[in-house]
Short mmCIF file of C-alpha atoms and ligand atoms in Angstrom, two decimals:
data_model
loop_
_atom_site.label_atom_id
_atom_site.label_comp_id
_atom_site.label_asym_id
_atom_site.label_seq_id
_atom_site.Cartn_x
_atom_site.Cartn_y
_atom_site.Cartn_z
CA UNK A 1 -47.23 -2.61 56.56
CA UNK A 2 -46.27 -0.75 53.43
CA UNK A 3 -46.80 2.84 52.33
CA UNK A 4 -48.23 2.51 48.82
CA UNK A 5 -47.79 4.98 45.99
CA UNK A 6 -50.82 7.24 45.52
CA UNK A 7 -51.89 8.03 41.95
CA UNK A 8 -52.43 11.68 41.12
CA UNK A 9 -54.58 13.24 38.42
CA UNK A 10 -54.56 13.01 35.44
CA UNK A 11 -53.64 9.31 35.85
CA UNK A 12 -56.39 7.45 33.92
CA UNK A 13 -56.39 4.61 36.47
CA UNK A 14 -58.20 6.95 38.87
CA UNK A 15 -61.16 6.56 36.51
CA UNK A 16 -61.33 2.77 36.92
CA UNK A 17 -64.31 1.23 38.67
CA UNK A 18 -63.68 -1.11 41.60
CA UNK A 19 -64.51 -4.83 41.62
CA UNK A 20 -66.38 -6.40 44.56
CA UNK A 21 -64.30 -8.59 46.86
CA UNK A 22 -65.58 -12.10 47.61
CA UNK A 23 -64.42 -12.24 51.21
CA UNK A 24 -62.28 -10.20 53.60
CA UNK A 25 -59.50 -12.74 54.17
CA UNK A 26 -55.88 -12.35 55.37
CA UNK A 27 -54.74 -11.10 51.98
CA UNK A 28 -57.42 -8.39 51.90
CA UNK A 29 -56.66 -7.50 55.54
CA UNK A 30 -53.00 -7.03 54.61
CA UNK A 31 -54.09 -4.63 51.86
CA UNK A 32 -56.42 -2.82 54.32
CA UNK A 33 -53.45 -2.38 56.68
CA UNK A 34 -51.38 -0.96 53.82
CA UNK A 35 -54.19 1.48 52.96
CA UNK A 36 -54.26 2.60 56.59
CA UNK A 37 -50.47 3.02 56.67
CA UNK A 38 -50.55 5.02 53.43
CA UNK A 39 -53.44 7.22 54.57
CA UNK A 40 -51.79 7.98 57.91
CA UNK A 41 -48.41 8.62 56.27
CA UNK A 42 -50.02 11.33 54.14
CA UNK A 43 -52.17 12.67 56.99
CA UNK A 44 -55.30 11.87 55.00
CA UNK A 45 -58.83 11.51 56.30
CA UNK A 46 -59.55 8.61 53.99
CA UNK A 47 -58.20 6.57 51.11
CA UNK A 48 -59.71 4.30 48.47
CA UNK A 49 -58.12 1.29 46.74
CA UNK A 50 -58.48 2.93 43.32
CA UNK A 51 -56.13 5.72 44.48
CA UNK A 52 -53.28 3.22 44.88
CA UNK A 53 -54.08 1.48 41.59
CA UNK A 54 -55.80 -1.54 43.15
CA UNK A 55 -59.23 -2.43 41.73
CA UNK A 56 -60.61 -4.23 44.81
CA UNK A 57 -63.55 -2.38 46.35
CA UNK A 58 -62.04 -1.16 49.64
CA UNK A 59 -61.93 2.14 51.50
CA UNK A 60 -60.27 3.26 54.70
CA UNK A 61 -61.51 6.14 56.86
CA UNK A 62 -59.00 7.44 59.37
CA UNK A 63 -61.55 9.13 61.55
CA UNK A 64 -64.45 8.57 63.89
CA UNK A 65 -66.26 11.49 65.49
CA UNK A 66 -67.92 9.35 68.13
CA UNK A 67 -64.85 7.42 69.27
CA UNK A 68 -61.54 9.18 68.59
CA UNK A 69 -58.73 6.90 67.53
CA UNK A 70 -61.13 4.45 65.91
CA UNK A 71 -61.06 4.02 62.15
CA UNK A 72 -63.10 2.23 59.50
CA UNK A 73 -62.15 -0.43 56.99
CA UNK A 74 -64.91 -1.08 54.47
CA UNK A 75 -64.99 -3.65 51.69
CA UNK A 76 -67.75 -3.43 49.07
CA UNK A 77 -69.26 -0.27 50.62
CA UNK A 78 -72.70 0.42 49.19
CA UNK A 79 -74.71 3.53 49.99
CA UNK A 80 -78.30 2.39 50.50
CA UNK A 81 -79.87 5.74 51.45
CA UNK A 82 -78.98 9.44 51.08
CA UNK A 83 -80.72 12.32 52.87
CA UNK A 84 -82.36 15.04 50.80
CA UNK A 85 -80.64 17.53 53.07
CA UNK A 86 -77.30 18.61 51.67
CA UNK A 87 -74.24 20.12 53.36
CA UNK A 88 -71.58 22.29 51.83
CA UNK A 89 -67.96 21.95 52.88
CA UNK A 90 -64.38 22.33 51.72
CA UNK A 91 -62.78 19.17 50.34
CA UNK A 92 -59.38 18.04 49.21
CA UNK A 93 -58.02 14.74 47.92
CA UNK A 94 -54.67 12.95 48.18
CA UNK A 95 -54.91 12.31 44.41
CA UNK A 96 -55.40 16.05 43.72
CA UNK A 97 -52.84 17.38 46.20
CA UNK A 98 -52.53 20.95 47.48
CA UNK A 99 -55.84 22.29 46.16
CA UNK A 100 -59.23 22.47 47.86
CA UNK A 101 -62.74 23.47 46.96
CA UNK A 102 -66.21 23.64 48.41
CA UNK A 103 -68.72 21.04 47.27
CA UNK A 104 -72.18 19.80 48.22
CA UNK A 105 -72.77 16.34 49.70
CA UNK A 106 -75.69 14.54 51.31
CA UNK A 107 -75.82 15.39 55.02
CA UNK A 108 -76.61 11.78 55.99
CA UNK A 109 -76.18 8.36 54.45
CA UNK A 110 -76.84 4.73 55.26
CA UNK A 111 -74.28 2.23 54.08
CA UNK A 112 -73.73 -1.53 53.93
CA UNK A 113 -70.20 -2.95 53.95
CA UNK A 114 -67.98 -5.84 55.00
CA UNK A 115 -65.72 -4.96 57.92
CA UNK A 116 -62.14 -6.02 58.75
CA UNK A 117 -63.47 -9.34 60.08
CA UNK A 118 -65.67 -10.05 57.05
CA UNK A 119 -68.82 -9.21 59.03
CA UNK A 120 -71.65 -7.57 57.11
CA UNK A 121 -72.44 -4.18 58.65
CA UNK A 122 -75.11 -1.52 58.14
CA UNK A 123 -74.38 1.94 59.46
CA UNK A 124 -75.82 5.44 59.48
CA UNK A 125 -73.42 8.39 59.19
CA UNK A 126 -73.95 12.13 59.51
CA UNK A 127 -72.14 15.37 58.71
CA UNK A 128 -68.36 14.92 58.32
CA UNK A 129 -68.34 11.13 58.35
CA UNK A 130 -71.10 11.14 55.76
CA UNK A 131 -69.01 13.45 53.54
CA UNK A 132 -65.79 11.47 53.94
CA UNK A 133 -67.48 8.21 53.06
CA UNK A 134 -69.25 9.67 50.01
CA UNK A 135 -65.88 11.00 48.82
CA UNK A 136 -64.21 7.58 49.14
CA UNK A 137 -67.14 5.62 47.69
CA UNK A 138 -67.02 7.98 44.69
CA UNK A 139 -63.40 6.91 44.09
CA UNK A 140 -64.59 3.30 43.74
CA UNK A 141 -66.77 4.49 40.83
CA UNK A 142 -63.89 6.41 39.24
CA UNK A 143 -65.38 9.72 40.39
CA UNK A 144 -63.25 12.53 41.86
CA UNK A 145 -64.59 15.33 44.04
CA UNK A 146 -63.63 17.86 41.36
CA UNK A 147 -66.27 16.22 39.11
CA UNK A 148 -68.91 17.71 41.43
CA UNK A 149 -67.70 21.25 40.73
CA UNK A 150 -69.15 23.52 38.07
CA UNK A 151 -67.14 23.62 34.86
CA UNK A 152 -65.82 27.08 35.69
CA UNK A 153 -64.79 26.19 39.24
CA UNK A 154 -63.08 23.03 37.98
CA UNK A 155 -61.18 25.00 35.34
CA UNK A 156 -59.92 27.47 37.96
CA UNK A 157 -58.92 24.62 40.27
CA UNK A 158 -57.07 22.75 37.50
CA UNK A 159 -55.21 25.91 36.54
CA UNK A 160 -54.09 26.34 40.15
CA UNK A 161 -53.14 22.65 40.35
CA UNK A 162 -51.02 22.85 37.16
CA UNK A 163 -49.27 25.92 38.52
CA UNK A 164 -48.44 24.15 41.80
CA UNK A 165 -47.19 21.11 39.84
CA UNK A 166 -44.95 23.32 37.69
CA UNK A 167 -43.54 25.05 40.78
CA UNK A 168 -42.87 21.67 42.41
CA UNK A 169 -40.98 20.31 39.41
CA UNK A 170 -39.02 23.58 39.26
CA UNK A 171 -37.96 23.07 42.88
CA UNK A 172 -36.74 19.54 42.05
CA UNK A 173 -34.47 20.71 39.24
ZN1 ZN B 201 -59.94 11.48 47.33
#
């Protein structure tokens, strides 16, 4: 397994849209394993293919509230239903490191996807899992969580992010 390089904003490749995979075969499984390795290496909750510059429609979720230790590999994830009820929570992203902000997401979703063994699955997720999956599925559409913020909140966040970046590069000198 390989730890892949994660793209950070403002890399334009984060705005690419993912392409559906035909079948979850050994090659895709190898990539899924690399996504898992990369996500765990960075202590992330989830990771999407687009974040490592790969256009194939795949996400990895390093979390399962109902069975700890279990994780999800999803190819071609498609949200088929979203609850009207919304939840508000703090989010961060491995592609926008070191900053966080509160955003609204649907409290529950239903989703179809192909699993690690190329089986078609339909699942219903609530609360945190629902949020994590919406965040990763957004990446496959070239959407970042900061896009859900108001213009003002996004401006403040970007200012903070630039400051952190500048401090980091100063430390490297
Ligand atoms: Zn993210």
